[in-house]
Tab-separated table of C-alpha atoms and ligand atoms in Angstrom:
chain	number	residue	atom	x	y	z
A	5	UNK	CA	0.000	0.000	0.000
A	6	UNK	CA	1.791	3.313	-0.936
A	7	UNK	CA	1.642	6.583	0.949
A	8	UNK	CA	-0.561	8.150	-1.534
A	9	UNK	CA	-3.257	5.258	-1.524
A	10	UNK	CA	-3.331	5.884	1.902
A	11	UNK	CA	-3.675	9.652	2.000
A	12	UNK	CA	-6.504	9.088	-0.681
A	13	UNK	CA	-8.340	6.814	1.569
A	14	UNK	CA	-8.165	8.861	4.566
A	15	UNK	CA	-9.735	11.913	2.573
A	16	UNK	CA	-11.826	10.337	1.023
A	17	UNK	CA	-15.045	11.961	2.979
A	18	UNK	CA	-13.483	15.435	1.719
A	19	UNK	CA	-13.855	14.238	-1.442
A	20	UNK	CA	-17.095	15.962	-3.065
A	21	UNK	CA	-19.923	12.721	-3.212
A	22	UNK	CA	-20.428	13.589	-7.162
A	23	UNK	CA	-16.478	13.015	-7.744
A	24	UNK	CA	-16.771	9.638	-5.995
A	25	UNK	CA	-19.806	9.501	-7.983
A	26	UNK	CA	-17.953	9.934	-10.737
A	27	UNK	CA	-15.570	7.362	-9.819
A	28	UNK	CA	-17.980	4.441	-8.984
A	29	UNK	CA	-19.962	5.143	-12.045
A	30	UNK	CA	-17.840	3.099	-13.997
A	31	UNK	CA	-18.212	0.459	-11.595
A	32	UNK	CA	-21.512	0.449	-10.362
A	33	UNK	CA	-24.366	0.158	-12.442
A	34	UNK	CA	-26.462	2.178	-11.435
A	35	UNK	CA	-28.978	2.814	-8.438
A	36	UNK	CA	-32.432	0.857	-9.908
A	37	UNK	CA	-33.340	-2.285	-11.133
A	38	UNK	CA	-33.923	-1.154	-14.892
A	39	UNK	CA	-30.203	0.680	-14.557
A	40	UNK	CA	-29.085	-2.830	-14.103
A	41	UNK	CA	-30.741	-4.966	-15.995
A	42	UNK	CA	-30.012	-2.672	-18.773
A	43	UNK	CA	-25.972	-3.068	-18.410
A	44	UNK	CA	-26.954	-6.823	-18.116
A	45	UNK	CA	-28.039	-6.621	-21.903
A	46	UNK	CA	-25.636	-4.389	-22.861
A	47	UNK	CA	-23.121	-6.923	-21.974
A	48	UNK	CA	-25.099	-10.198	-22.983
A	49	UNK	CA	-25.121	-8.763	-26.789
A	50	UNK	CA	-21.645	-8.580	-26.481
A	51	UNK	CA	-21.490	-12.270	-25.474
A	52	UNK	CA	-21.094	-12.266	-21.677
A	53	UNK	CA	-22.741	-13.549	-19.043
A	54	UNK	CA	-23.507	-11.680	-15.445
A	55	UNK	CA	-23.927	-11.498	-11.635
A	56	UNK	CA	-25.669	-8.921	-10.257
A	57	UNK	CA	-25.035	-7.572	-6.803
A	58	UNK	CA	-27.556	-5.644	-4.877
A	59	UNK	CA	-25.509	-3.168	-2.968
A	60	UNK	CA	-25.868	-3.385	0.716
A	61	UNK	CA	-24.027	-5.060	3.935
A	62	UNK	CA	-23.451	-4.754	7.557
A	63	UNK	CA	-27.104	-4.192	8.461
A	64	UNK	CA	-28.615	-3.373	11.503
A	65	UNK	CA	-32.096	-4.762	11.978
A	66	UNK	CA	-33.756	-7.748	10.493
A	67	UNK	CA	-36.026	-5.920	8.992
A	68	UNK	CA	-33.059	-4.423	6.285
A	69	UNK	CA	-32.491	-8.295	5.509
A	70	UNK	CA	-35.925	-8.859	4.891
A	71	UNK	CA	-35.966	-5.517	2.436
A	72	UNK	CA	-33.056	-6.851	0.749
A	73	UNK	CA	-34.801	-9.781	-0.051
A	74	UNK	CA	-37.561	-8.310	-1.378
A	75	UNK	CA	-34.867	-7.054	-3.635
A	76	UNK	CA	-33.484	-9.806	-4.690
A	77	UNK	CA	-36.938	-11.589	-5.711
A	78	UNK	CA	-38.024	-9.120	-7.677
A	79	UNK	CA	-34.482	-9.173	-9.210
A	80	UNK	CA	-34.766	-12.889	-10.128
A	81	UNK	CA	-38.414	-12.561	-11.598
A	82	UNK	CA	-37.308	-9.580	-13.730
A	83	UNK	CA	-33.809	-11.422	-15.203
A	84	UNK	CA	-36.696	-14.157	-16.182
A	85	UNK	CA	-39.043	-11.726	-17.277
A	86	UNK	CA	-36.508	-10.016	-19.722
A	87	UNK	CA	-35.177	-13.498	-20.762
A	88	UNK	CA	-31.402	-11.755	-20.059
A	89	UNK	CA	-28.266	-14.313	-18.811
A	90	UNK	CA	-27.573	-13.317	-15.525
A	91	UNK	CA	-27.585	-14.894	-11.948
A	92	UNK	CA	-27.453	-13.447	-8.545
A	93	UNK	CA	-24.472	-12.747	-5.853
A	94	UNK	CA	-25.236	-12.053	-2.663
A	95	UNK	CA	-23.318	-11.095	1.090
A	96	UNK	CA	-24.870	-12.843	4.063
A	97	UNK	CA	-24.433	-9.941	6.265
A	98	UNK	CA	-26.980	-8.579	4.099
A	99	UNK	CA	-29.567	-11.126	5.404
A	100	UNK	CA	-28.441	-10.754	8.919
A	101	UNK	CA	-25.990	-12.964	9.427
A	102	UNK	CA	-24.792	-11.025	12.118
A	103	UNK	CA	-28.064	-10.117	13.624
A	104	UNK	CA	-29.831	-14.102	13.264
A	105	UNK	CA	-28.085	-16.495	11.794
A	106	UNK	CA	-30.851	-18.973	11.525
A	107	UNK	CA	-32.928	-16.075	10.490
A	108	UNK	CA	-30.307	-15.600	7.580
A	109	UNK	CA	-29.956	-19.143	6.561
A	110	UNK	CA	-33.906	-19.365	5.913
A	111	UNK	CA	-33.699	-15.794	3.887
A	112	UNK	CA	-31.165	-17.633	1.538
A	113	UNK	CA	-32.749	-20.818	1.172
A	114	UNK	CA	-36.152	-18.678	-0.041
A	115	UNK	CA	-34.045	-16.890	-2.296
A	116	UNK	CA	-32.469	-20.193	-3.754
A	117	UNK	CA	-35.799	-21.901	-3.944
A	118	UNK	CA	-37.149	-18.904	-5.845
A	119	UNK	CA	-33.936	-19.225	-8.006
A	120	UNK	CA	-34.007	-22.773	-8.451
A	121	UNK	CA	-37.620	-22.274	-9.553
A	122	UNK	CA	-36.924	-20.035	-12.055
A	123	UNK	CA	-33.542	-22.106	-13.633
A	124	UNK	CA	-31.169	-19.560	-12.309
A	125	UNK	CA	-28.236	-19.515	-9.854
A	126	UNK	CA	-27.530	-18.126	-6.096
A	127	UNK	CA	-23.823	-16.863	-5.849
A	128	UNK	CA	-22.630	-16.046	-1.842
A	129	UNK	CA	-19.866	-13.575	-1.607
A	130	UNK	CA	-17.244	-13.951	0.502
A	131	UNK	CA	-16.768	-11.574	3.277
A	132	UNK	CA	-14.033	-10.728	5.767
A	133	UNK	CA	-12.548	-13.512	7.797
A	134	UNK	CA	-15.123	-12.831	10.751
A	135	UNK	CA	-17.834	-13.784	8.808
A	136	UNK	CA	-15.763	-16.739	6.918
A	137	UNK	CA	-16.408	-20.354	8.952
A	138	UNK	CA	-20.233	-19.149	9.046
A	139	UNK	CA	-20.796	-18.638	5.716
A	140	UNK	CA	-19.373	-22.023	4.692
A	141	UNK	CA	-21.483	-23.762	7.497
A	142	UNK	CA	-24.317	-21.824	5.788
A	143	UNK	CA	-23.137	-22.503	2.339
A	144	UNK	CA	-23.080	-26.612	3.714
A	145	UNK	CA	-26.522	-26.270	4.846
A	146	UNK	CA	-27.890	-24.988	1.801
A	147	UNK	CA	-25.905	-27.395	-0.605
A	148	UNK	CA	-27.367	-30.532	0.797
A	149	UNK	CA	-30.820	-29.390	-0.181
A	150	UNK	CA	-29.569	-26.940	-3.694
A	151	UNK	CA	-27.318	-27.679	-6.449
A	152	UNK	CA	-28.141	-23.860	-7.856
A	153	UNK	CA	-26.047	-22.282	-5.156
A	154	UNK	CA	-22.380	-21.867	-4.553
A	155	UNK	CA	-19.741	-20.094	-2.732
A	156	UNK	CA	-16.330	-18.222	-2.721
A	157	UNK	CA	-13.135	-19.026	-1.493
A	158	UNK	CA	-10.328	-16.258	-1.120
A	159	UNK	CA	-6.734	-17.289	-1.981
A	160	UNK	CA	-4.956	-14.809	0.449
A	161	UNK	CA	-6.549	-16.611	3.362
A	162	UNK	CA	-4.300	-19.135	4.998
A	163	UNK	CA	-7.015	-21.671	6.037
A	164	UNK	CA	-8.704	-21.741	2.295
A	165	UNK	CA	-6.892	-24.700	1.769
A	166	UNK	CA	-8.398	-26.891	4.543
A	167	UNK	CA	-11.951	-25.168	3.644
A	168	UNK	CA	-12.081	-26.295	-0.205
A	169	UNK	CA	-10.514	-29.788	1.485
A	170	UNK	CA	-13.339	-29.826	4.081
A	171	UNK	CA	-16.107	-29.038	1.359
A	172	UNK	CA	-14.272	-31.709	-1.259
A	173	UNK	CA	-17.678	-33.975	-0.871
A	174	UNK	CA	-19.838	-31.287	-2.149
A	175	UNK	CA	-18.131	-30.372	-4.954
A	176	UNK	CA	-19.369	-27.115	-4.937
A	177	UNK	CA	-19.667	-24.740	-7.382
A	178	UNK	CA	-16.305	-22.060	-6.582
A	179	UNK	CA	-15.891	-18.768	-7.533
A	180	UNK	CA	-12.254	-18.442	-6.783
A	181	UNK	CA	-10.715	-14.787	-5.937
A	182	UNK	CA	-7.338	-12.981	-4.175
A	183	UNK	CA	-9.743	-11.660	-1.343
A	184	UNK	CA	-10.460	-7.819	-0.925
A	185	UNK	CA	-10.458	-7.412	2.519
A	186	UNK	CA	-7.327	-6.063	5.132
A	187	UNK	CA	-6.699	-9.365	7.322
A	188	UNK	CA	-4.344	-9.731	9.732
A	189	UNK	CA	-0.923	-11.577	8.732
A	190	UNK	CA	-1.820	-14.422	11.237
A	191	UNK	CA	-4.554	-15.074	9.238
A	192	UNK	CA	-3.921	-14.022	5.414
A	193	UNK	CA	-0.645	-13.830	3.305
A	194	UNK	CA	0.424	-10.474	2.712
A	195	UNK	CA	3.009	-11.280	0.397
A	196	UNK	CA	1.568	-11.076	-3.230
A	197	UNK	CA	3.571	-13.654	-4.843
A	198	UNK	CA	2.391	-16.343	-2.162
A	199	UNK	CA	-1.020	-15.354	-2.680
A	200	UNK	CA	-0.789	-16.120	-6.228
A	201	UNK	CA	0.896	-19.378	-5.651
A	202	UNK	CA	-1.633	-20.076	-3.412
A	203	UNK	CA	-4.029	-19.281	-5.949
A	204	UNK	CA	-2.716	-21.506	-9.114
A	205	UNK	CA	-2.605	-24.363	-6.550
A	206	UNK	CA	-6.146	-23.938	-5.441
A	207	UNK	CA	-7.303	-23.282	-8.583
A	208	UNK	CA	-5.695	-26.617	-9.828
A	209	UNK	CA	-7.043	-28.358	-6.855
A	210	UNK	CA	-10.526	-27.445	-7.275
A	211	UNK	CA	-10.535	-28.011	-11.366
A	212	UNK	CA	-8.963	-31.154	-10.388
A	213	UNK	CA	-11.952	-32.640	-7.757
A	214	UNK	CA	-14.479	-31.646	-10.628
A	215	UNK	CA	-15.950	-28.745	-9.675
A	216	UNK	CA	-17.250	-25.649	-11.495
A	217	UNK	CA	-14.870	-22.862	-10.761
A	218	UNK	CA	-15.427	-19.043	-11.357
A	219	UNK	CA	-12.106	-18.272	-11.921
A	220	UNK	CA	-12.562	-14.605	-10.820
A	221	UNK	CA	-9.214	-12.149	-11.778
A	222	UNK	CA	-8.044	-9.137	-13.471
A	223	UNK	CA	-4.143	-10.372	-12.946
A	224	UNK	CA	-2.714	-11.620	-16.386
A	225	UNK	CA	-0.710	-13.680	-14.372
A	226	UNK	CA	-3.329	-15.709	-12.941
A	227	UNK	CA	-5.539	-15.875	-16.473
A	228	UNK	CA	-2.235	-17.259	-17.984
A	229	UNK	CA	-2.333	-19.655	-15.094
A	230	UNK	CA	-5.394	-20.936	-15.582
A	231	UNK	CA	-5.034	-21.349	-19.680
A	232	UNK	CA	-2.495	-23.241	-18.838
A	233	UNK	CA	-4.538	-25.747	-16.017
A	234	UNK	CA	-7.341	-26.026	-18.556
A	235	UNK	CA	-5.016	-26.978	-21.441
A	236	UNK	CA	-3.650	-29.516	-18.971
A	237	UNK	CA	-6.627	-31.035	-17.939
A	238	UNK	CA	-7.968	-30.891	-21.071
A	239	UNK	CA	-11.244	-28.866	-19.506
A	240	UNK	CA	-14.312	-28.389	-22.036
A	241	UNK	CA	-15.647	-24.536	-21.723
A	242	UNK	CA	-18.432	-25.954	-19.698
A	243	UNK	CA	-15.966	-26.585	-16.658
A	244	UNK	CA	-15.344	-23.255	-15.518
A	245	UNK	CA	-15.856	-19.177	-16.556
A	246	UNK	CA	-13.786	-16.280	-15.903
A	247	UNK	CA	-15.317	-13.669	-13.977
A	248	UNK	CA	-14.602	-9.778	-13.863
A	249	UNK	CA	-15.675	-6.343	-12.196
A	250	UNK	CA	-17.358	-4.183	-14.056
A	251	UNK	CA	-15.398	-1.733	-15.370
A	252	UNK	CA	-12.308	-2.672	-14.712
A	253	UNK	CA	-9.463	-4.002	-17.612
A	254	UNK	CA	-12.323	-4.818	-20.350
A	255	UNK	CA	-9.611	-5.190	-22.931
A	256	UNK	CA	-8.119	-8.361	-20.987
A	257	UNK	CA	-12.155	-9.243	-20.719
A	258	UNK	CA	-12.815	-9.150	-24.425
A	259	UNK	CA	-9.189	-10.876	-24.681
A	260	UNK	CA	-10.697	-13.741	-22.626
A	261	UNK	CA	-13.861	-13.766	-24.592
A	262	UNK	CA	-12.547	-14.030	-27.964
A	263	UNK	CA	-10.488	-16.663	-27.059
A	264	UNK	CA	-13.874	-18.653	-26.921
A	265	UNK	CA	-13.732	-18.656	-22.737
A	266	UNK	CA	-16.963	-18.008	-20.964
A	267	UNK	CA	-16.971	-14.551	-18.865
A	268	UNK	CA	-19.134	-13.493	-16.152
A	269	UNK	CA	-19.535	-9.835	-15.287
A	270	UNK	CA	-19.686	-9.273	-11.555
A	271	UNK	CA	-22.137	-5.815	-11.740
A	272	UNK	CA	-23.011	-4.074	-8.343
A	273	UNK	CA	-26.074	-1.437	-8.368
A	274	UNK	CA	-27.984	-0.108	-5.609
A	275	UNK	CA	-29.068	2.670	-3.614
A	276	UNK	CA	-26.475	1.816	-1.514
A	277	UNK	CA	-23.179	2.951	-3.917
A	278	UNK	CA	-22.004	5.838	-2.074
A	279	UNK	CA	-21.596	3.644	1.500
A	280	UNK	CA	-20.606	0.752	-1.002
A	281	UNK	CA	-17.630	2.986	-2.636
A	282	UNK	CA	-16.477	4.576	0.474
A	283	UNK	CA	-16.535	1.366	2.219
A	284	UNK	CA	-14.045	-0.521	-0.240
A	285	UNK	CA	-11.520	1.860	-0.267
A	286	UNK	CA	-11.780	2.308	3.353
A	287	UNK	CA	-10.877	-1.625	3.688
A	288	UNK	CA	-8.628	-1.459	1.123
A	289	UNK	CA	-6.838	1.209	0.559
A	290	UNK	CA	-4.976	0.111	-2.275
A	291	UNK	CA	-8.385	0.392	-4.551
A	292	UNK	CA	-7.523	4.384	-3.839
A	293	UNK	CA	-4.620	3.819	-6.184
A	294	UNK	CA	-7.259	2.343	-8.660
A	295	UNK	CA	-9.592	5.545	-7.833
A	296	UNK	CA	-6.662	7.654	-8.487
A	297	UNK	CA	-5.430	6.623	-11.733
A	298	UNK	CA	-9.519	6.519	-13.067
A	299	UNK	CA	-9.772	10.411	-12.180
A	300	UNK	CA	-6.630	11.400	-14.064
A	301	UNK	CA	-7.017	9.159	-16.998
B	409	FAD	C1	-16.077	-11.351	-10.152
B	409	FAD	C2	-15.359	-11.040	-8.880
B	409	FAD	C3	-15.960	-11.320	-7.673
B	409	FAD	C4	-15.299	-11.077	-6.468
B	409	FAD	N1	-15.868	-11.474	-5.296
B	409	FAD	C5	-15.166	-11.336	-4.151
B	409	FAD	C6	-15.650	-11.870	-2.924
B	409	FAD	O1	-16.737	-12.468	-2.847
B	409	FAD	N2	-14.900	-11.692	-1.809
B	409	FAD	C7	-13.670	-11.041	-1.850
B	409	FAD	O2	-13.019	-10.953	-0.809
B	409	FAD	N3	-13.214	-10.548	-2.999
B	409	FAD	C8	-13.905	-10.666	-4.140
B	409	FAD	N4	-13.393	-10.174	-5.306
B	409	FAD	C9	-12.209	-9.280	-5.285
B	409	FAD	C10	-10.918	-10.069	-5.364
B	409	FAD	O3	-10.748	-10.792	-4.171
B	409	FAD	C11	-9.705	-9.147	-5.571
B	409	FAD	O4	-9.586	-8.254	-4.526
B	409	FAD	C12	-9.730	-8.335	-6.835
B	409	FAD	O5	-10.305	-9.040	-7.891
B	409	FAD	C13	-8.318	-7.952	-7.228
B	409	FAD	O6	-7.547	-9.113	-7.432
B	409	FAD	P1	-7.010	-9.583	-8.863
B	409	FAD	O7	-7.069	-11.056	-8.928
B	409	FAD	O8	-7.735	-8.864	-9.928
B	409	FAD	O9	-5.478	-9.232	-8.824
B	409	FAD	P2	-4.699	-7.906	-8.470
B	409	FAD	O10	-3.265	-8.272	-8.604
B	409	FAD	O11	-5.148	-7.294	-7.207
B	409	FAD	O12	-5.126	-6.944	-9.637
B	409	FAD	C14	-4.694	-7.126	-10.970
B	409	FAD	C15	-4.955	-5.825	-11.735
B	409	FAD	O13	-6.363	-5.643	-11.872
B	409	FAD	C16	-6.735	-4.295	-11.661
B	409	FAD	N5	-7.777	-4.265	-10.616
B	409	FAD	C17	-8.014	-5.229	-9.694
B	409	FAD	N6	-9.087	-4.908	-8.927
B	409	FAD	C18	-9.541	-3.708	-9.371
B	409	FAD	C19	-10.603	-2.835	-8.977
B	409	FAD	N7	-11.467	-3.147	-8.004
B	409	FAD	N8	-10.747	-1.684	-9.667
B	409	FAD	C20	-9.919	-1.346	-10.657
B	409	FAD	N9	-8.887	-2.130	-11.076
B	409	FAD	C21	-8.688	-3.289	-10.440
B	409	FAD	C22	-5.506	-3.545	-11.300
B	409	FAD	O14	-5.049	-2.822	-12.432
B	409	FAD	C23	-4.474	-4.599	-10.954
B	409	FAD	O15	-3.206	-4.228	-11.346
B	409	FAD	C24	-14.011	-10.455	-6.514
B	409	FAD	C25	-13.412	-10.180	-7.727
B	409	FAD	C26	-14.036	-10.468	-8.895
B	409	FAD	C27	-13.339	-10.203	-10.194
């Protein structure tokens, strides 16, 4: 993290909302329903799939959870209704995992019912490390009874290893990702070559056991990495995808695409994008740098 991503994160309040709106336009979609769904097409005509994430976390009554559920319904009949290719990713804080757990686990399973009803897919995020051997409990629960829901796994994290071993049964569905959030070293590897290490051999590992794996990256390192796993294994396209952020490096995406790989757009939009924006580059300061280089370019 340099000095200036840190003195960009730290001012970031002083920083006038429609400049940060200006910022996150380019990665959110937009505040409504329609705004998303509309990006959704855009990018479908272009050939790639999405995941749309309903902006919102770290609630504080059960009554936000069952609002963002609400949400999330009406987002599932309206992908159907408009026939467009996306599923759904969503953050168990934002159904109160921290408030009811049990309360949270039935919110989900509704939502994957109601997904599984209407032939689409559940996605849950991954969240920081207090939230991490609950959500795969959760994500247990929920896969003995679905097959249309699946999880994340983050490679900085030094126990992801003995998670994806622990879950080997299930062969769940992966989306597979560095990890956003500041953990401590005890926990996480801060050293980025390690975490890329550690995410070729997980990446390998999962492909290996046979399950579906979102290989989620903007690091040409790690894409190269997993062309090369795939040419190994000799994986059909149907094995895995490669997911992105909206916004961010779409000439690697269209790279990806046109070399006949499937490619998921990961496409936040809510009410929420202000909180959202300041919130990531308040855990990560190193996203300033991102922030930065988007305002000058
Ligand atoms: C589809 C998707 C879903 C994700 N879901 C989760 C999740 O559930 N839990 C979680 O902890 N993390 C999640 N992440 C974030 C992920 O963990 C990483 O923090 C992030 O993707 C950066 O890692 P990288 O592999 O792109 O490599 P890096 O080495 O960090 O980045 C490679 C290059 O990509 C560019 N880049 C990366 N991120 C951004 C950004 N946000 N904005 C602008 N440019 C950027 C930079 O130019 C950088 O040089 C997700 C990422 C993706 C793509």
């Amino acid at each position: 993290m340099t000095l200036l991503d840190r003195v960009i994160a730290r001012t970031l309040p002083l920083v006038p909302k429609s400049i940060v709106r200006r910022v996150a336009n380019r990665y959110i979609a937009g505040e409504t329903t329609d705004d998303a769904l509309r990006v959704v097409a855009g990018l479908n005509a272009g050939g790639f799939r999405a995941t749309l994430d309903f902006l919102g976390e770290h609630i504080h009554s059960i009554d936000q959870a069952h609002r963002a559920i609400a949400e999330y319904l009406r987002l599932l009949e309206e992908i159907a209704r408009r026939r467009v290719d996306s599923t759904i990713s969503i953050k168990l804080t934002q159904l109160g995992l921290k408030l009811d757990a049990r309360a949270c686990l039935e919110m989900a399973r509704r939502l994957i019912r109601r997904a599984s009803e209407l032939n689409n897919f559940v996605r849950i995020d991954m969240e920081d490390s207090s939230c991490t051997t609950d959500t795969l409990e959760i994500y247990r629960e929920l896969r003995r009874e679905f097959s249309n829901v699946g999880v994340v796994v983050q490679a900085y994290l030094r126990r992801t290893m003995d998670d994806v071993c622990a879950l080997e049964d299930l062969r769940p569905n992966y989306r597979l990702c560095k990890g956003v959030y500041v953990e401590p070293r005890e926990i996480s590897y801060h050293d980025m070559r390690v975490i890329n290490r550690n995410y070729v051999a997980l990446l390998e590992k999962l492909l290996r056991n046979g399950s579906y794996v979102g290989i989620a990256t903007h690091d040409e390192l790690m894409v190269w990495e997993a062309l090369r796993i795939i040419r190994e294994l000799k994986l059909p396209n149907a094995a895995y995808e490669f997911q992105m952020l909206l916004g961010v490096d779409e000439q690697l995406r269209d790279i990806i695409r046109a070399a006949g790989h499937n490619l998921r757009v990961y496409i936040p939009f809510g009410g929420d994008w202000y909180a959202y924006s300041v919130r990531r580059l308040r855990e990560n300061p190193r996203l300033a740098g991102y922030v930065f280089k988007a305002m000058f370019k």
